[in-house]
Amino acid sequence: MDKKPLWKRWWFWLILIIVLGGIGNAIDSTPSKVNNTNNTQSSSKDDSNNIEEQIFALGDEVKLKNNILVVNSIEKNAGSDFDKPKDGYEFVIVNVTIKNGGSSEISYNPYDFELQNSNGEITHITFTTVNSSTALHDGSLASGGQTSGSVAFEAPIDDSGLILKYKSNIFDNNEIKVKLNWWNKKNLIN
């Protein structure tokens, strides 16, 4: 029986394409700052993977693949008589802008966002009426297009360690992280 060399087998090439595609995807999807504002970004080194993690600030334009995210503002809200967060929590309303920095259409969704509090708890968006007039909906953006809206979360009252997390693709591990501290909000306005 004649055995084909490994490189002449169809599954070898399939595996190679998948591996190279994954490497290319990982290289292409590192978040990077687009603009130069006065806000600072911090980074920490993860020794287990030897990857540098960047945490950005309010007002920074951050690009992840073709998606550009800007966190415009944050607002605390105690709710109303009929729409209140759970005890010890408040609503955190984050206004964002998403831009398409590529040549092909991209999609966006409020479920692309999560909030991490200072205890390390990561939560999804909250359904509330406090941001109903500004809420970000789902859709697509043509090349050069942009949209703005707000996403709401429940967070511990006066938590100063909140981080907004944004993934443009659920199958990608890379994400944009933005520190939501109240000092930066005041600094951005002045």
mmCIF file of C-alpha atoms in Angstrom:
data_model
loop_
_atom_site.group_PDB
_atom_site.id
_atom_site.type_symbol
_atom_site.label_atom_id
_atom_site.label_comp_id
_atom_site.label_asym_id
_atom_site.label_seq_id
_atom_site.Cartn_x
_atom_site.Cartn_y
_atom_site.Cartn_z
ATOM 1 C CA MET A 1 0.000 0.000 0.000
ATOM 2 C CA ASP A 2 1.346 3.378 -1.048
ATOM 3 C CA LYS A 3 1.277 6.002 1.717
ATOM 4 C CA LYS A 4 0.927 9.640 0.760
ATOM 5 C CA PRO A 5 3.251 12.119 2.445
ATOM 6 C CA LEU A 6 1.578 14.122 5.214
ATOM 7 C CA TRP A 7 1.575 17.374 3.220
ATOM 8 C CA LYS A 8 -0.421 15.698 0.400
ATOM 9 C CA ARG A 9 -3.382 14.849 2.617
ATOM 10 C CA TRP A 10 -6.426 17.135 2.522
ATOM 11 C CA TRP A 11 -6.911 17.218 6.297
ATOM 12 C CA PHE A 12 -3.321 18.421 6.807
ATOM 13 C CA TRP A 13 -4.060 21.548 4.766
ATOM 14 C CA LEU A 14 -7.382 22.100 6.540
ATOM 15 C CA ILE A 15 -5.688 21.992 9.953
ATOM 16 C CA LEU A 16 -2.913 24.291 8.730
ATOM 17 C CA ILE A 17 -5.431 26.853 7.430
ATOM 18 C CA ILE A 18 -7.367 26.795 10.706
ATOM 19 C CA VAL A 19 -4.197 27.243 12.780
ATOM 20 C CA LEU A 20 -2.845 30.056 10.587
ATOM 21 C CA GLY A 21 -6.257 31.736 10.555
ATOM 22 C CA GLY A 22 -6.363 31.622 14.344
ATOM 23 C CA ILE A 23 -2.894 33.149 14.595
ATOM 24 C CA GLY A 24 -3.834 35.879 12.131
ATOM 25 C CA ASN A 25 -7.051 36.539 14.003
ATOM 26 C CA ALA A 26 -5.190 36.838 17.320
ATOM 27 C CA ILE A 27 -2.631 39.236 15.848
ATOM 28 C CA ASP A 28 -5.270 41.376 14.143
ATOM 29 C CA SER A 29 -7.569 41.628 17.166
ATOM 30 C CA THR A 30 -5.428 43.338 19.776
ATOM 31 C CA PRO A 31 -7.169 46.504 21.001
ATOM 32 C CA SER A 32 -5.270 49.712 20.253
ATOM 33 C CA LYS A 33 -5.860 53.376 20.922
ATOM 34 C CA VAL A 34 -6.779 55.444 17.851
ATOM 35 C CA ASN A 35 -6.688 58.993 19.233
ATOM 36 C CA ASN A 36 -4.311 60.818 21.537
ATOM 37 C CA THR A 37 -6.280 62.335 24.400
ATOM 38 C CA ASN A 38 -5.013 63.434 27.786
ATOM 39 C CA ASN A 39 -6.574 60.374 29.402
ATOM 40 C CA THR A 40 -4.190 57.643 30.404
ATOM 41 C CA GLN A 41 -4.319 53.935 29.849
ATOM 42 C CA SER A 42 -2.918 51.367 32.203
ATOM 43 C CA SER A 43 -1.558 47.978 31.448
ATOM 44 C CA SER A 44 -0.775 44.911 33.449
ATOM 45 C CA LYS A 45 1.199 41.888 32.448
ATOM 46 C CA ASP A 46 -0.429 38.458 32.676
ATOM 47 C CA ASP A 47 2.457 36.099 33.472
ATOM 48 C CA SER A 48 0.486 32.945 32.671
ATOM 49 C CA ASN A 49 0.061 33.899 29.005
ATOM 50 C CA ASN A 50 2.729 36.625 28.819
ATOM 51 C CA ILE A 51 0.140 38.955 27.277
ATOM 52 C CA GLU A 52 -0.033 42.647 28.084
ATOM 53 C CA GLU A 53 -3.558 43.754 28.965
ATOM 54 C CA GLN A 54 -4.577 47.338 28.262
ATOM 55 C CA ILE A 55 -7.279 49.190 30.112
ATOM 56 C CA PHE A 56 -8.442 52.367 28.415
ATOM 57 C CA ALA A 57 -10.129 55.533 29.724
ATOM 58 C CA LEU A 58 -13.313 57.470 28.963
ATOM 59 C CA GLY A 59 -13.056 59.359 25.688
ATOM 60 C CA ASP A 60 -10.408 57.075 24.176
ATOM 61 C CA GLU A 61 -11.109 55.816 20.663
ATOM 62 C CA VAL A 62 -10.143 52.149 20.822
ATOM 63 C CA LYS A 63 -9.983 49.918 17.764
ATOM 64 C CA LEU A 64 -10.575 46.157 17.877
ATOM 65 C CA LYS A 65 -10.403 44.764 14.345
ATOM 66 C CA ASN A 66 -12.730 47.067 12.358
ATOM 67 C CA ASN A 67 -14.788 48.143 15.384
ATOM 68 C CA ILE A 68 -13.920 51.441 17.067
ATOM 69 C CA LEU A 69 -15.413 52.049 20.512
ATOM 70 C CA VAL A 70 -15.644 55.333 22.402
ATOM 71 C CA VAL A 71 -17.124 55.504 25.905
ATOM 72 C CA ASN A 72 -18.654 58.993 25.913
ATOM 73 C CA SER A 73 -20.076 59.268 29.426
ATOM 74 C CA ILE A 74 -21.308 57.408 32.468
ATOM 75 C CA GLU A 75 -24.213 58.178 34.749
ATOM 76 C CA LYS A 76 -25.437 56.766 38.044
ATOM 77 C CA ASN A 77 -29.162 56.337 38.569
ATOM 78 C CA ALA A 78 -31.102 55.118 41.617
ATOM 79 C CA GLY A 79 -34.121 54.197 39.478
ATOM 80 C CA SER A 80 -37.752 55.140 39.963
ATOM 81 C CA ASP A 81 -40.571 53.976 42.206
ATOM 82 C CA PHE A 82 -41.399 51.181 39.761
ATOM 83 C CA ASP A 83 -37.926 50.385 38.398
ATOM 84 C CA LYS A 84 -35.260 50.000 41.060
ATOM 85 C CA PRO A 85 -31.992 48.067 41.175
ATOM 86 C CA LYS A 86 -31.550 45.396 43.827
ATOM 87 C CA ASP A 87 -30.615 46.464 47.374
ATOM 88 C CA GLY A 88 -27.104 47.908 47.662
ATOM 89 C CA TYR A 89 -26.896 48.478 43.898
ATOM 90 C CA GLU A 90 -27.461 51.355 41.494
ATOM 91 C CA PHE A 91 -27.956 51.597 37.756
ATOM 92 C CA VAL A 92 -24.848 52.540 35.796
ATOM 93 C CA ILE A 93 -25.726 53.956 32.375
ATOM 94 C CA VAL A 94 -22.821 53.969 29.916
ATOM 95 C CA ASN A 95 -23.150 55.994 26.712
ATOM 96 C CA VAL A 96 -21.028 54.571 23.887
ATOM 97 C CA THR A 97 -20.288 55.226 20.232
ATOM 98 C CA ILE A 98 -19.415 52.376 17.869
ATOM 99 C CA LYS A 99 -17.769 53.188 14.536
ATOM 100 C CA ASN A 100 -16.954 50.999 11.546
ATOM 101 C CA GLY A 101 -13.272 51.571 10.727
ATOM 102 C CA GLY A 102 -13.138 48.897 8.019
ATOM 103 C CA SER A 103 -14.282 48.420 4.461
ATOM 104 C CA SER A 104 -16.966 45.785 5.113
ATOM 105 C CA GLU A 105 -20.175 45.885 7.120
ATOM 106 C CA ILE A 106 -20.004 45.148 10.865
ATOM 107 C CA SER A 107 -22.753 44.298 13.335
ATOM 108 C CA TYR A 108 -23.314 45.669 16.822
ATOM 109 C CA ASN A 109 -25.437 44.579 19.751
ATOM 110 C CA PRO A 110 -25.914 45.660 23.389
ATOM 111 C CA TYR A 111 -25.056 42.069 24.352
ATOM 112 C CA ASP A 112 -21.481 42.755 23.175
ATOM 113 C CA PHE A 113 -20.997 44.593 26.510
ATOM 114 C CA GLU A 114 -20.375 43.363 30.057
ATOM 115 C CA LEU A 115 -19.531 45.150 33.304
ATOM 116 C CA GLN A 116 -16.917 43.960 35.779
ATOM 117 C CA ASN A 117 -17.127 45.335 39.316
ATOM 118 C CA SER A 118 -14.323 45.683 41.883
ATOM 119 C CA ASN A 119 -15.188 42.233 43.307
ATOM 120 C CA GLY A 120 -14.450 40.650 39.916
ATOM 121 C CA GLU A 121 -18.129 39.901 39.221
ATOM 122 C CA ILE A 122 -18.934 40.209 35.506
ATOM 123 C CA THR A 123 -22.550 40.964 34.600
ATOM 124 C CA HIS A 124 -24.550 41.431 31.415
ATOM 125 C CA ILE A 125 -26.765 44.385 30.546
ATOM 126 C CA THR A 126 -29.823 45.130 32.665
ATOM 127 C CA PHE A 127 -33.258 45.803 31.262
ATOM 128 C CA THR A 128 -34.528 49.044 32.749
ATOM 129 C CA THR A 129 -36.600 52.050 31.763
ATOM 130 C CA VAL A 130 -34.085 54.621 33.045
ATOM 131 C CA ASN A 131 -32.267 54.643 29.684
ATOM 132 C CA SER A 132 -35.154 53.662 27.398
ATOM 133 C CA SER A 133 -34.908 56.824 25.275
ATOM 134 C CA THR A 134 -31.148 56.376 24.647
ATOM 135 C CA ALA A 135 -30.728 52.575 24.732
ATOM 136 C CA LEU A 136 -28.396 50.995 22.188
ATOM 137 C CA HIS A 137 -30.205 48.546 19.921
ATOM 138 C CA ASP A 138 -28.765 45.947 17.567
ATOM 139 C CA GLY A 139 -27.968 46.515 13.916
ATOM 140 C CA SER A 140 -25.236 46.841 11.317
ATOM 141 C CA LEU A 141 -22.913 49.622 10.226
ATOM 142 C CA ALA A 142 -21.699 50.250 6.693
ATOM 143 C CA SER A 143 -18.078 51.217 6.115
ATOM 144 C CA GLY A 144 -17.473 54.556 7.855
ATOM 145 C CA GLY A 145 -20.809 54.386 9.694
ATOM 146 C CA GLN A 146 -21.356 54.998 13.387
ATOM 147 C CA THR A 147 -24.045 54.770 16.046
ATOM 148 C CA SER A 148 -24.389 55.880 19.651
ATOM 149 C CA GLY A 149 -26.542 54.685 22.508
ATOM 150 C CA SER A 150 -26.473 53.649 26.132
ATOM 151 C CA VAL A 151 -26.169 50.325 27.901
ATOM 152 C CA ALA A 152 -27.361 49.879 31.485
ATOM 153 C CA PHE A 153 -25.970 47.676 34.254
ATOM 154 C CA GLU A 154 -26.570 47.130 37.947
ATOM 155 C CA ALA A 155 -23.447 47.716 40.043
ATOM 156 C CA PRO A 156 -22.667 48.088 43.753
ATOM 157 C CA ILE A 157 -23.312 51.655 44.936
ATOM 158 C CA ASP A 158 -20.263 53.933 44.486
ATOM 159 C CA ASP A 159 -18.063 51.124 43.148
ATOM 160 C CA SER A 160 -14.887 52.837 41.932
ATOM 161 C CA GLY A 161 -13.462 49.767 40.202
ATOM 162 C CA LEU A 162 -15.938 49.319 37.354
ATOM 163 C CA ILE A 163 -14.622 48.157 33.974
ATOM 164 C CA LEU A 164 -16.735 48.066 30.808
ATOM 165 C CA LYS A 165 -15.849 45.095 28.595
ATOM 166 C CA TYR A 166 -16.627 45.039 24.862
ATOM 167 C CA LYS A 167 -16.238 42.103 22.475
ATOM 168 C CA SER A 168 -16.995 42.652 18.814
ATOM 169 C CA ASN A 169 -17.199 38.887 18.226
ATOM 170 C CA ILE A 170 -18.371 36.229 20.693
ATOM 171 C CA PHE A 171 -15.885 33.725 19.238
ATOM 172 C CA ASP A 172 -12.892 35.998 19.879
ATOM 173 C CA ASN A 173 -11.244 36.171 23.311
ATOM 174 C CA ASN A 174 -9.895 39.681 22.741
ATOM 175 C CA GLU A 175 -11.887 42.559 24.154
ATOM 176 C CA ILE A 176 -11.717 46.256 24.883
ATOM 177 C CA LYS A 177 -11.676 47.208 28.572
ATOM 178 C CA VAL A 178 -12.514 50.730 29.703
ATOM 179 C CA LYS A 179 -12.151 51.909 33.312
ATOM 180 C CA LEU A 180 -15.364 53.672 34.384
ATOM 181 C CA ASN A 181 -14.225 55.891 37.194
ATOM 182 C CA TRP A 182 -16.048 59.066 38.149
ATOM 183 C CA TRP A 183 -12.841 61.139 38.306
ATOM 184 C CA ASN A 184 -12.188 60.605 34.574
ATOM 185 C CA LYS A 185 -15.772 61.658 33.797
ATOM 186 C CA LYS A 186 -15.248 65.000 35.598
ATOM 187 C CA ASN A 187 -11.814 65.385 34.036
ATOM 188 C CA LEU A 188 -13.220 64.743 30.556
ATOM 189 C CA ILE A 189 -15.890 67.434 30.906
ATOM 190 C CA ASN A 190 -13.508 70.191 32.071
#
